[in-house]
Coordinates of C-alpha atoms in Angstrom, one line a residue:
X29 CA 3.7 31.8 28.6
X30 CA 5.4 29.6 26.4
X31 CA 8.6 28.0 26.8
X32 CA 12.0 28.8 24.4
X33 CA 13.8 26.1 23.5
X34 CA 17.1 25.8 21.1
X35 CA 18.7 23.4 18.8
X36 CA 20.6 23.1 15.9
X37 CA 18.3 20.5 13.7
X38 CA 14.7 19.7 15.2
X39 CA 13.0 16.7 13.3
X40 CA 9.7 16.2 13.3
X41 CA 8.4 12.7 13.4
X42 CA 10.4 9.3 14.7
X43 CA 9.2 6.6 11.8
X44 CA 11.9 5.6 9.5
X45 CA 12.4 9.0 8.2
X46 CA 12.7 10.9 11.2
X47 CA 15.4 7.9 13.0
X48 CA 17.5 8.2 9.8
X49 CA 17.3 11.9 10.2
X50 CA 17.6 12.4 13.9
X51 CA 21.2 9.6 13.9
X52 CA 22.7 11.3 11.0
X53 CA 22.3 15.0 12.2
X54 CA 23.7 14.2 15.6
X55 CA 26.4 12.4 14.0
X56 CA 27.0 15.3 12.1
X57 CA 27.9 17.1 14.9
X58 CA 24.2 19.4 15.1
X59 CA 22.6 19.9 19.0
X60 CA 19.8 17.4 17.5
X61 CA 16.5 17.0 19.4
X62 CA 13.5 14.5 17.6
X63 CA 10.0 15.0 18.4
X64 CA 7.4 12.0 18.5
X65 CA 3.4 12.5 19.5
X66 CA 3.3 9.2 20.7
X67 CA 4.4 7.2 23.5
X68 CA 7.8 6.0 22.1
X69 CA 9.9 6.0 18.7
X70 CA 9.5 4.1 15.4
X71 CA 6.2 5.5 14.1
X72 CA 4.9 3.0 11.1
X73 CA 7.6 0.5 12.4
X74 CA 6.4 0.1 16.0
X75 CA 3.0 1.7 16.6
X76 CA 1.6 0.9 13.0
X77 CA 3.2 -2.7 13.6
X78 CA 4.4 -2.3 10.0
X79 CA 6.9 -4.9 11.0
X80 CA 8.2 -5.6 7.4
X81 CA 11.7 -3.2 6.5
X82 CA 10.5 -3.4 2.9
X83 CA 13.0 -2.3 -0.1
X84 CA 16.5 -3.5 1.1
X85 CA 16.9 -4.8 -2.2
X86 CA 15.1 -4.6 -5.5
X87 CA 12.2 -6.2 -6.7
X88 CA 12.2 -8.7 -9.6
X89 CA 9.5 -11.1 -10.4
X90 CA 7.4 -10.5 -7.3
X91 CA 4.0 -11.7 -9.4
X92 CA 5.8 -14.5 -11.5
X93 CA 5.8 -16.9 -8.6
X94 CA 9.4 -17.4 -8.6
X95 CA 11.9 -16.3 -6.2
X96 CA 10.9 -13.3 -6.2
X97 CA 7.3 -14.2 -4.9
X98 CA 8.8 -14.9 -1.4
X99 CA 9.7 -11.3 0.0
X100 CA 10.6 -12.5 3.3
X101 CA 13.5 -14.6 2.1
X102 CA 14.3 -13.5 -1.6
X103 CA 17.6 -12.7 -2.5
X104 CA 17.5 -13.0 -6.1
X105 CA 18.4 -9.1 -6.1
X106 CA 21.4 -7.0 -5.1
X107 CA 21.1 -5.1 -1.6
X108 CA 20.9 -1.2 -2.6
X109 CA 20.0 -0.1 0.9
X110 CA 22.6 0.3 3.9
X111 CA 23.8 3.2 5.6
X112 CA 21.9 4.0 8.9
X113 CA 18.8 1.4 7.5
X114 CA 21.3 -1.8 7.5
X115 CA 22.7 -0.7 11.0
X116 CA 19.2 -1.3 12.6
X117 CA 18.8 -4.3 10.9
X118 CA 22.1 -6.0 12.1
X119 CA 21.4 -4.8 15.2
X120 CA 18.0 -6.0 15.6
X121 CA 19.4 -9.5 14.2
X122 CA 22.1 -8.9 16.9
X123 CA 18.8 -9.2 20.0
X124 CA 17.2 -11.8 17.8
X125 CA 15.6 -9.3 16.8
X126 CA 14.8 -9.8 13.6
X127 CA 14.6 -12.6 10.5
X128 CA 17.6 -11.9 8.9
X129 CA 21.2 -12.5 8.2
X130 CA 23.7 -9.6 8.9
X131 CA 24.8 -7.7 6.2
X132 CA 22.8 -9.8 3.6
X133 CA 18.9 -9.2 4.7
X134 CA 15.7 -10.2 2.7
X135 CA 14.0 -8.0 -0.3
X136 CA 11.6 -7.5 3.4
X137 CA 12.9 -8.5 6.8
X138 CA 10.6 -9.1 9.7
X139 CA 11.2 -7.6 12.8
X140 CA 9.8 -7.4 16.5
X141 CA 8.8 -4.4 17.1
X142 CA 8.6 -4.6 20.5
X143 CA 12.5 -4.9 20.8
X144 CA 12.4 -2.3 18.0
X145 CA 11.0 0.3 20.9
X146 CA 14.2 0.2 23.3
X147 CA 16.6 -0.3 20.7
X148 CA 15.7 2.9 19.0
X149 CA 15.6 4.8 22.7
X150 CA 19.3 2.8 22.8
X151 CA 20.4 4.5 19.4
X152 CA 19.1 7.9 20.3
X153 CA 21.1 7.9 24.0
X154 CA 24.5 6.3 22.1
X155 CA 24.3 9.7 19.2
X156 CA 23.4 12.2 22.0
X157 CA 19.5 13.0 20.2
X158 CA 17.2 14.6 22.4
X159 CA 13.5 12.7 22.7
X160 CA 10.6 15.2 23.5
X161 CA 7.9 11.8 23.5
X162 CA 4.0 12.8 23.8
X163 CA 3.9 16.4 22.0
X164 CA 2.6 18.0 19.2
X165 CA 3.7 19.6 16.8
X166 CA 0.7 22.0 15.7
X167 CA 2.0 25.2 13.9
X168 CA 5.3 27.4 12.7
X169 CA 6.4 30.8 12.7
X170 CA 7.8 31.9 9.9
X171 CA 9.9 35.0 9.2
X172 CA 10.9 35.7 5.5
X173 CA 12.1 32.6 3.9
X174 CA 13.1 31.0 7.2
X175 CA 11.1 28.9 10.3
X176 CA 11.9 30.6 13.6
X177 CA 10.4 28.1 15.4
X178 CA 7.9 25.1 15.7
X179 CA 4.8 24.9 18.1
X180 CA 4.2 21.7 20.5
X181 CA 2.0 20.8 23.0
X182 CA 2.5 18.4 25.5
X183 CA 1.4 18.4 29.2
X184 CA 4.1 21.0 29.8
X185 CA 2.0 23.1 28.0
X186 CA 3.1 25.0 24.8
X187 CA 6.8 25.0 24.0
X188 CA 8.3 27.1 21.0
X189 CA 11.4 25.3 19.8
X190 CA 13.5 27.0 18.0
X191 CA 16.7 25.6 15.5
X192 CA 18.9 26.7 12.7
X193 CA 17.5 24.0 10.8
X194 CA 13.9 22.1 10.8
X195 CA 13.8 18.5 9.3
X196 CA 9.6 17.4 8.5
X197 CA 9.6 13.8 8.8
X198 CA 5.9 14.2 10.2
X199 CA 4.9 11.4 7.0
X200 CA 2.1 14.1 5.8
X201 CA 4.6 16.9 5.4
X202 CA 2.8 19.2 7.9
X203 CA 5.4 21.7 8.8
X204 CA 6.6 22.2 5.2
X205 CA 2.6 22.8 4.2
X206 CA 1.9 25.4 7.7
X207 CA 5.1 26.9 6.2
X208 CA 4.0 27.9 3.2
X209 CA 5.8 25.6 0.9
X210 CA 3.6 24.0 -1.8
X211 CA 2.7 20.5 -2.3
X212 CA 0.1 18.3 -3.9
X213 CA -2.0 15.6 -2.9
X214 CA -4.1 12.0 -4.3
X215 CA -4.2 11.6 -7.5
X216 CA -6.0 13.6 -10.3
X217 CA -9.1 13.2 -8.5
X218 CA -7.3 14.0 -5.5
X219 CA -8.2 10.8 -3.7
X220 CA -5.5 9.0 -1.8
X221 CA -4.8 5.4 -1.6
X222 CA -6.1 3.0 1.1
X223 CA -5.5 3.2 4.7
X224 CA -5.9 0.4 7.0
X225 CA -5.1 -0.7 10.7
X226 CA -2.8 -4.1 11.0
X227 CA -5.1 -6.2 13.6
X228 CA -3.1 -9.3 15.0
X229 CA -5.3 -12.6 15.4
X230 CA -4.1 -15.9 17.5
X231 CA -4.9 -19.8 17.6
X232 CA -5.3 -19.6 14.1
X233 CA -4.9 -23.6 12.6
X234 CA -2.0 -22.5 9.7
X235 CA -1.9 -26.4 8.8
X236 CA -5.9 -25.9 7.8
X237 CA -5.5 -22.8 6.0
X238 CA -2.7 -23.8 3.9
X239 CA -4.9 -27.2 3.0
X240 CA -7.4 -24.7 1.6
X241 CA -4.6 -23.3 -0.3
X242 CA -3.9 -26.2 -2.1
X243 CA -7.3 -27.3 -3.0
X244 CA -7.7 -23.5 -4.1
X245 CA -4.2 -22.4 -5.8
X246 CA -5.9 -19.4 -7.8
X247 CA -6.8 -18.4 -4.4
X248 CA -3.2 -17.4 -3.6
X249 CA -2.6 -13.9 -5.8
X250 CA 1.5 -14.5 -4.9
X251 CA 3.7 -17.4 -5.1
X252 CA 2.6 -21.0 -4.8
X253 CA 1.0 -22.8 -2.1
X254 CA 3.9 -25.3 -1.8
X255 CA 6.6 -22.5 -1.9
X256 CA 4.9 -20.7 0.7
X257 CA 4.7 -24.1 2.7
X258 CA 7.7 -25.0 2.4
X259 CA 9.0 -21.9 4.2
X260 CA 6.1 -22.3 7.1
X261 CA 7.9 -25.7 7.8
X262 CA 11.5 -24.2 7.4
X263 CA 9.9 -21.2 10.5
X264 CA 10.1 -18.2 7.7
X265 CA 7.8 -15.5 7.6
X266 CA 4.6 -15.7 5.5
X267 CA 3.2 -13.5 3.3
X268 CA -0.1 -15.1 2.2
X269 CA -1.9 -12.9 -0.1
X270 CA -4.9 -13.9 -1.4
X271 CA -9.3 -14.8 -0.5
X272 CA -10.9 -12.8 -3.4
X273 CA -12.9 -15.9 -3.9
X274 CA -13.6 -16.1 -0.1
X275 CA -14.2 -12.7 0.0
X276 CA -16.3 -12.3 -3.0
X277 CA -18.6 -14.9 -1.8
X278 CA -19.0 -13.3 1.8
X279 CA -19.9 -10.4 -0.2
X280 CA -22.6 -11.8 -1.6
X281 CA -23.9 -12.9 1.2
X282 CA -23.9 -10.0 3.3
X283 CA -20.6 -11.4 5.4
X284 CA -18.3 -8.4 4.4
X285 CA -18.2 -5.2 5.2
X286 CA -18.7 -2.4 2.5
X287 CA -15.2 -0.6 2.9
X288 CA -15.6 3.3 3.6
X289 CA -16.2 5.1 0.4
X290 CA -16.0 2.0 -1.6
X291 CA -16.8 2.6 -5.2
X292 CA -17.7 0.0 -6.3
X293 CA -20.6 -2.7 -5.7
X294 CA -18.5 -5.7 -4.9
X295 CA -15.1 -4.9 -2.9
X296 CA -11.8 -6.4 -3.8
X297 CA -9.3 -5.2 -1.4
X298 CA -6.0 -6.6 -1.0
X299 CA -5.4 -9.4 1.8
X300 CA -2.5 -9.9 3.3
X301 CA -1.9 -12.4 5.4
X302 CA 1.1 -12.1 7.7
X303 CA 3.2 -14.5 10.4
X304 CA 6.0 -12.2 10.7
X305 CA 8.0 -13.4 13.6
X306 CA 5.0 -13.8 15.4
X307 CA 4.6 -16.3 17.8
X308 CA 3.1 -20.0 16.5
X309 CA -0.6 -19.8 15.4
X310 CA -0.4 -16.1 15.1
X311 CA -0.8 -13.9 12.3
X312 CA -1.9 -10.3 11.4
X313 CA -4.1 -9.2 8.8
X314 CA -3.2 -6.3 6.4
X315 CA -6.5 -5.2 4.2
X316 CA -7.5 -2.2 2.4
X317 CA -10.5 -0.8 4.7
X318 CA -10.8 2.9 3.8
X319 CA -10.6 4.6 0.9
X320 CA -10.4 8.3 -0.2
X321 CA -9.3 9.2 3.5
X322 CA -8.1 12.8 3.8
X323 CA -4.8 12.8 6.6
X324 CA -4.8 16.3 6.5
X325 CA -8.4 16.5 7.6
X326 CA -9.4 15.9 11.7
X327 CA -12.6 15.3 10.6
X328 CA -11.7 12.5 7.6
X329 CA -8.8 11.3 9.9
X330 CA -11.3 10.7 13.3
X331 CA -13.8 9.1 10.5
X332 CA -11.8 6.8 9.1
X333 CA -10.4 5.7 12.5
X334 CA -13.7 4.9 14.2
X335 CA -15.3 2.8 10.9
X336 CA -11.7 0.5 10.9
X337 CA -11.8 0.2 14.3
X338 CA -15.5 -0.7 15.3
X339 CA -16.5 -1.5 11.6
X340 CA -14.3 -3.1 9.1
X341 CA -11.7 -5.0 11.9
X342 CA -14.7 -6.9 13.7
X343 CA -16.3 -7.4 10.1
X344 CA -13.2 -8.8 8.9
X345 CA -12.5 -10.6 11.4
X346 CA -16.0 -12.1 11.5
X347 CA -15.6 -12.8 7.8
X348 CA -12.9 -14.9 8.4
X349 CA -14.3 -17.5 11.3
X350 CA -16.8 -18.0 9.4
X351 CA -15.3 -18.5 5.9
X352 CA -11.5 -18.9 6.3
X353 CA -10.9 -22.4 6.8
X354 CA -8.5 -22.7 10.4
X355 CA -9.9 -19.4 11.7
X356 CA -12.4 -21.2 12.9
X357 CA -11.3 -20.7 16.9
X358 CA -9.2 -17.8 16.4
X359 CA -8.7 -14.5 18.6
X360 CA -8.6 -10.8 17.7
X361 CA -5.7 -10.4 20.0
X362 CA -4.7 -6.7 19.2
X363 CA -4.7 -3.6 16.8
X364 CA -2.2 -1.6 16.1
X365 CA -2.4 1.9 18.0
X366 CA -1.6 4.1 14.6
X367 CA -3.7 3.8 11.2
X368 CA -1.7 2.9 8.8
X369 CA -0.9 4.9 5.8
X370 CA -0.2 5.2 2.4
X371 CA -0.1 8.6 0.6
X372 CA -1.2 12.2 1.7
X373 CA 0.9 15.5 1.2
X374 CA 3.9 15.7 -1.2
X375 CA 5.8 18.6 -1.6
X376 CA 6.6 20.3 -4.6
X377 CA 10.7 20.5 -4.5
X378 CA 13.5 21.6 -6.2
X379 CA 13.0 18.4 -8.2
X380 CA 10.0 15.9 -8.7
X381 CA 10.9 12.7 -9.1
X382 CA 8.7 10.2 -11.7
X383 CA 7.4 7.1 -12.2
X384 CA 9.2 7.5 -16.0
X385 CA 12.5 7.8 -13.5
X386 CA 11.9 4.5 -11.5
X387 CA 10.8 3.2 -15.2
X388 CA 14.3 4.4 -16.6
X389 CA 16.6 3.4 -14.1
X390 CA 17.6 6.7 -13.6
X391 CA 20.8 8.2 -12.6
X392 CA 21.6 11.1 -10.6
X393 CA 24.6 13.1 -10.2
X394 CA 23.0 14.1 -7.3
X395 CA 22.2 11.1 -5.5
X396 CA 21.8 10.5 -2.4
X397 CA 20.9 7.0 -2.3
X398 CA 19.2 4.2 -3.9
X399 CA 15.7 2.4 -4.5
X400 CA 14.9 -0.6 -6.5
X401 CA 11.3 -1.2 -5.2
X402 CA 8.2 -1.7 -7.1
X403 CA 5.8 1.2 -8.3
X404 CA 3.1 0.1 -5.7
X405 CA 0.0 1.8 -6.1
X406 CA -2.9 0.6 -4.3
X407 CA -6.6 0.8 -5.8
X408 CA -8.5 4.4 -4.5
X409 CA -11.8 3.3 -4.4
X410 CA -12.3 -0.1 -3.8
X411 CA -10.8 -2.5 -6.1
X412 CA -12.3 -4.2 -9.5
X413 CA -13.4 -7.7 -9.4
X414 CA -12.0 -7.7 -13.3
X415 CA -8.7 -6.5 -12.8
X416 CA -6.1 -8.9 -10.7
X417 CA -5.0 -7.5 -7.3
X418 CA -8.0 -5.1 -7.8
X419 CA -6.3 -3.3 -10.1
X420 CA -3.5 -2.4 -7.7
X421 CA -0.4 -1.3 -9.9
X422 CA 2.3 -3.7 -9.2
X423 CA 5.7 -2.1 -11.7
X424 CA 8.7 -3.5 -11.3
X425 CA 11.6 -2.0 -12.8
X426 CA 13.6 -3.4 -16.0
X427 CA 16.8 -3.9 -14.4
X428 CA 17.6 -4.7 -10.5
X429 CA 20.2 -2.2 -9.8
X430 CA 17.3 0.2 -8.9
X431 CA 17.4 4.1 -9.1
X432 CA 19.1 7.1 -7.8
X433 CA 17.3 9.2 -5.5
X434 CA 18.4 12.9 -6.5
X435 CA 19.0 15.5 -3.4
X436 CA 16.6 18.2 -4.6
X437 CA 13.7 15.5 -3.6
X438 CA 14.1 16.7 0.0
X439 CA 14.3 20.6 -0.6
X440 CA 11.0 22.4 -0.8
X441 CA 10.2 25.5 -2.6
X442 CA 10.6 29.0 -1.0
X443 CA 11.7 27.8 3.1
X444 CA 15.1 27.9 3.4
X445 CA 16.2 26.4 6.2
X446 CA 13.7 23.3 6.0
X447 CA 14.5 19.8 4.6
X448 CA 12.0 16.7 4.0
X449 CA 12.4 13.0 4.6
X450 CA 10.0 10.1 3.8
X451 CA 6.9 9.8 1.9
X452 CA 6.5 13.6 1.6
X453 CA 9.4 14.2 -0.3
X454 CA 8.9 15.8 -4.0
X455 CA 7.6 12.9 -6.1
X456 CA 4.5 12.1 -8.8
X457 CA 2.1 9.6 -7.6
X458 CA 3.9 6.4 -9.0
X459 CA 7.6 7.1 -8.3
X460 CA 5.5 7.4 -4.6
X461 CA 4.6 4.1 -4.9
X462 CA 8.6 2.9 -5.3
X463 CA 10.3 5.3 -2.3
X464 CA 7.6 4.7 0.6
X465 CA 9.0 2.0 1.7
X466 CA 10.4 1.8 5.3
X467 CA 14.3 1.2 4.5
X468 CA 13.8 4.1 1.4
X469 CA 12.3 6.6 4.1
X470 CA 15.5 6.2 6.5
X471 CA 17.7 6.2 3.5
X472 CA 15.8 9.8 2.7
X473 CA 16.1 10.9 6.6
X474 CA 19.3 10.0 6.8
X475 CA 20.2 12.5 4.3
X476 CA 17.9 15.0 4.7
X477 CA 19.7 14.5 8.9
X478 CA 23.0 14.8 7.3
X479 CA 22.3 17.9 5.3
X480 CA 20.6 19.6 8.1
X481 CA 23.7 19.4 9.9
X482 CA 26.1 20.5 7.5
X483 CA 23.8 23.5 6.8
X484 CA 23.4 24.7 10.7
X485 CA 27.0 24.3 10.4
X486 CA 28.1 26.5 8.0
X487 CA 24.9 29.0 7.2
X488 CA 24.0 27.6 3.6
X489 CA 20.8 27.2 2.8
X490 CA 19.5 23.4 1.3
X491 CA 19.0 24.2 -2.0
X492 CA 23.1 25.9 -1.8
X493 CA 24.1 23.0 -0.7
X494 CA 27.2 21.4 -1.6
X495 CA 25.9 17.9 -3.2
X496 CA 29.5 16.3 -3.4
X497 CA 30.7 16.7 -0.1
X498 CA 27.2 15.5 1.3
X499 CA 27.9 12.7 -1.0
X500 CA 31.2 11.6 0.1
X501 CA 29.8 12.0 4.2
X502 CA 27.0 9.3 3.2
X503 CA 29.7 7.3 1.5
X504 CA 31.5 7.6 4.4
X505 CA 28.7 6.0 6.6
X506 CA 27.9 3.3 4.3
X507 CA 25.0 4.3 2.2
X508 CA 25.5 3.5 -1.4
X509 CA 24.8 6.1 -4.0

């Protein structure tokens, strides 16, 4: 038989999201419990090794190979995200953590994820959050407007947990969809953007890449091969985007794998790659390797997982010793243990935010925090060889004090005691581009957390929420509105 268990605010999902939800509910006073299917917290920041906390501050003139080329360092733009997000990233800096200065981090600090792991068990202990680490979360129950409970399976067998209040951070917005609350998905054609699995590669000769740099400048897509030299010398994090000629050729030749569901003849996916706080000679690739991937779908999910993995990471990888000039005796040390992702389900809330928002710089009574990244909006189907970056959207907003993010993002249609945090939340395609960001998905947890509590507390539903008294409790914590 299954077991009962009770809480006042369950969350679902420990990546950004789900942290920022599970602190600020606890905080708030709610019996908190987080659940996680793997092995330990973090999700995208520690089992993706998405090590980059990317949107602490705005982007301007990211393509223009200024400043604002140089993510890891560039601070030509004002810091719009704190709250629970800045905590973790002084006290990562705190364990050395982390390339960054307290209180005044990069448009995209670097982290180590492996001190990431205990620092986020640390967190959880300190705020009194109950883990539940390898389970499941594979169905509801539903009674009228409300979830009774959530289903997970671990090796304890099948546990119904039941709470006042249920907060989806699950990154594909599975409990809000098994609810019954509506979303969308992709784009018109109902493809979604790339996925890809970060593979980490060692003894790799940086001096010999960055010579073919120089003798190749159009080869480098973002900033200069000097500016990014510069800061290899100075021990920054690199960010080396770039190869289409490298990769064209190989694919010419036969020397680079056809990406899954590529459509077009002649991939041109975007390569990025990185040095984070690696260790010396050490990099990891980030490339677009599977396209039009279905998260929602076992069968499009367990496809896309066995092509990256015994397909387009050894191809890659080949493609590279043999045509990437200091690869040349390099080893495929590791890949990360969770497929990285992009886009999949968004609900349909109270309010969907757009790309003509991020455009306008929009305000929000309602706000519950701020984002001043880039529209980022990756290719679906392979890249174009005629259109730069592949014809990745790249849109900056016209002034760098960002946008508000409105409270009604969070609250899905017709469940009543549910909230959503991360890339699920109610948005169009592009404004998705802007929030998925890791440092935007905590800021999004941490009030969806917050909300949850003040709603187990007192009975109201999410949508009845009182806006300006969750407003002056995130004020209170530090996030800026």
């Amino acid at each position: 038989m299954p077991q009962d268990k009770y809480y006042d605010v369950v969350v679902i999902g420990s990546g950004p999201a789900g942290i920022g939800a599970a602190i600020a509910a606890a905080r708030g006073g709610a019996k908190t419990l987080i659940v996680e299917k793997e092995a330990f917290l973090g999700g995208m920041m520690t089992a993706g090794l998405v090590t980059g906390f990317h949107g602490m501050r705005s982007h301007q003139g990211f393509q223009e190979k200024g400043e604002g080329s140089y993510i890891p360092v560039a601070k030509n733009t004002p810091v719009l995200t704190k709250g629970i997000a800045m905590e973790l990233v002084n006290r990562l800096i705190d364990v050395n953590g982390a390339y960054a200065e307290k209180d005044d981090p990069p448009m995209r600090t670097e982290f180590d994820p492996q001190i990431m792991i205990p620092l986020l068990f640390k967190m959880m202990k300190e705020n009194g959050v109950s883990v539940l680490l390898d389970s499941f979360v594979f169905g509801v129950e539903v009674e009228g407007d409300k979830i009774e409970y959530v289903k997970v399976a671990n090796k304890s067998g099948e546990t119904h947990i039941h709470a006042k209040e249920f907060v989806d951070c699950s990154a594909d917005g599975d409990v809000a969809a098994w609810a019954g609350a509506p979303f969308v998905q992709g784009g018109e054609d109902g493809r979604c953007m790339p996925v890809t699995i970060y593979a980490v590669i060692g003894n790799v000769d940086l001096d010999r890449f960055f010579q073919y740099f120089m003798e190749n400048p159009d080869d480098m897509h973002i900033g200069t091969p000097e500016g990014w030299y510069k800061l290899y010398k100075e021990g920054a994090p690199l960010n080396l985007i770039g190869l289409r000629k490298l990769i064209r050729k190989a694919a010419e030749n036969g020397d680079y794998p056809n990406l899954l569901n590529q459509t077009t003849s002649i991939p041109y996916p975007i390569m990025d790659i990185q040095t984070s706080i690696l260790p010396k000679n050490t990099v990891k690739i980030q490339a677009d390797m599977a396209y039009g991937i279905d998260l929602t779908d076992a069968q499009s999910l367990t496809q896309a997982e066995m092509e990256i993995r015994s397909v387009q990471i050894p191809g890659i990888y080949k493609f590279l010793k043999k045509y990437a000039p200091g690869f040349e005796n390099s080893i495929l040390l590791e890949t990360a243990p969770l497929i990285g992702t992009r886009e999949s389900r968004r609900i349909v809330g109270q309010y969907t935010l757009t790309g003509e928002d991020v455009m306008a710089n929009k305000e929000f009574d309602n706000s519950i925090g701020r984002c001043g990244r880039a529209m980022n909006v990756h290719s679906s189907g392979g890249g174009s060889q005629d259109k730069p970056r592949g014809g990745q959207q790249w849109i900056e907003q016209p002034k760098p004090t960002g946008f508000g993010i409105p409270y009604p993002i969070l609250v899905p249609q017709k469940i009543n005691n549910l909230l959503v945090g991360g890339r699920c939340v109610s948005v169009d395609r592009n404004a998705l581009g802007s929030l998925r960001g890791e440092p935007t998905c905590m800021i999004t947890g941490e009030a969806a957390g917050e909300a949850a509590a003040m709603c187990a507390a007192s009975g109201v539903a999410p949508k009845d929420l009182d806006v300006k008294e969750l407003q002056k409790k995130l004020i209170a914590h530090n996030v800026i509105l």
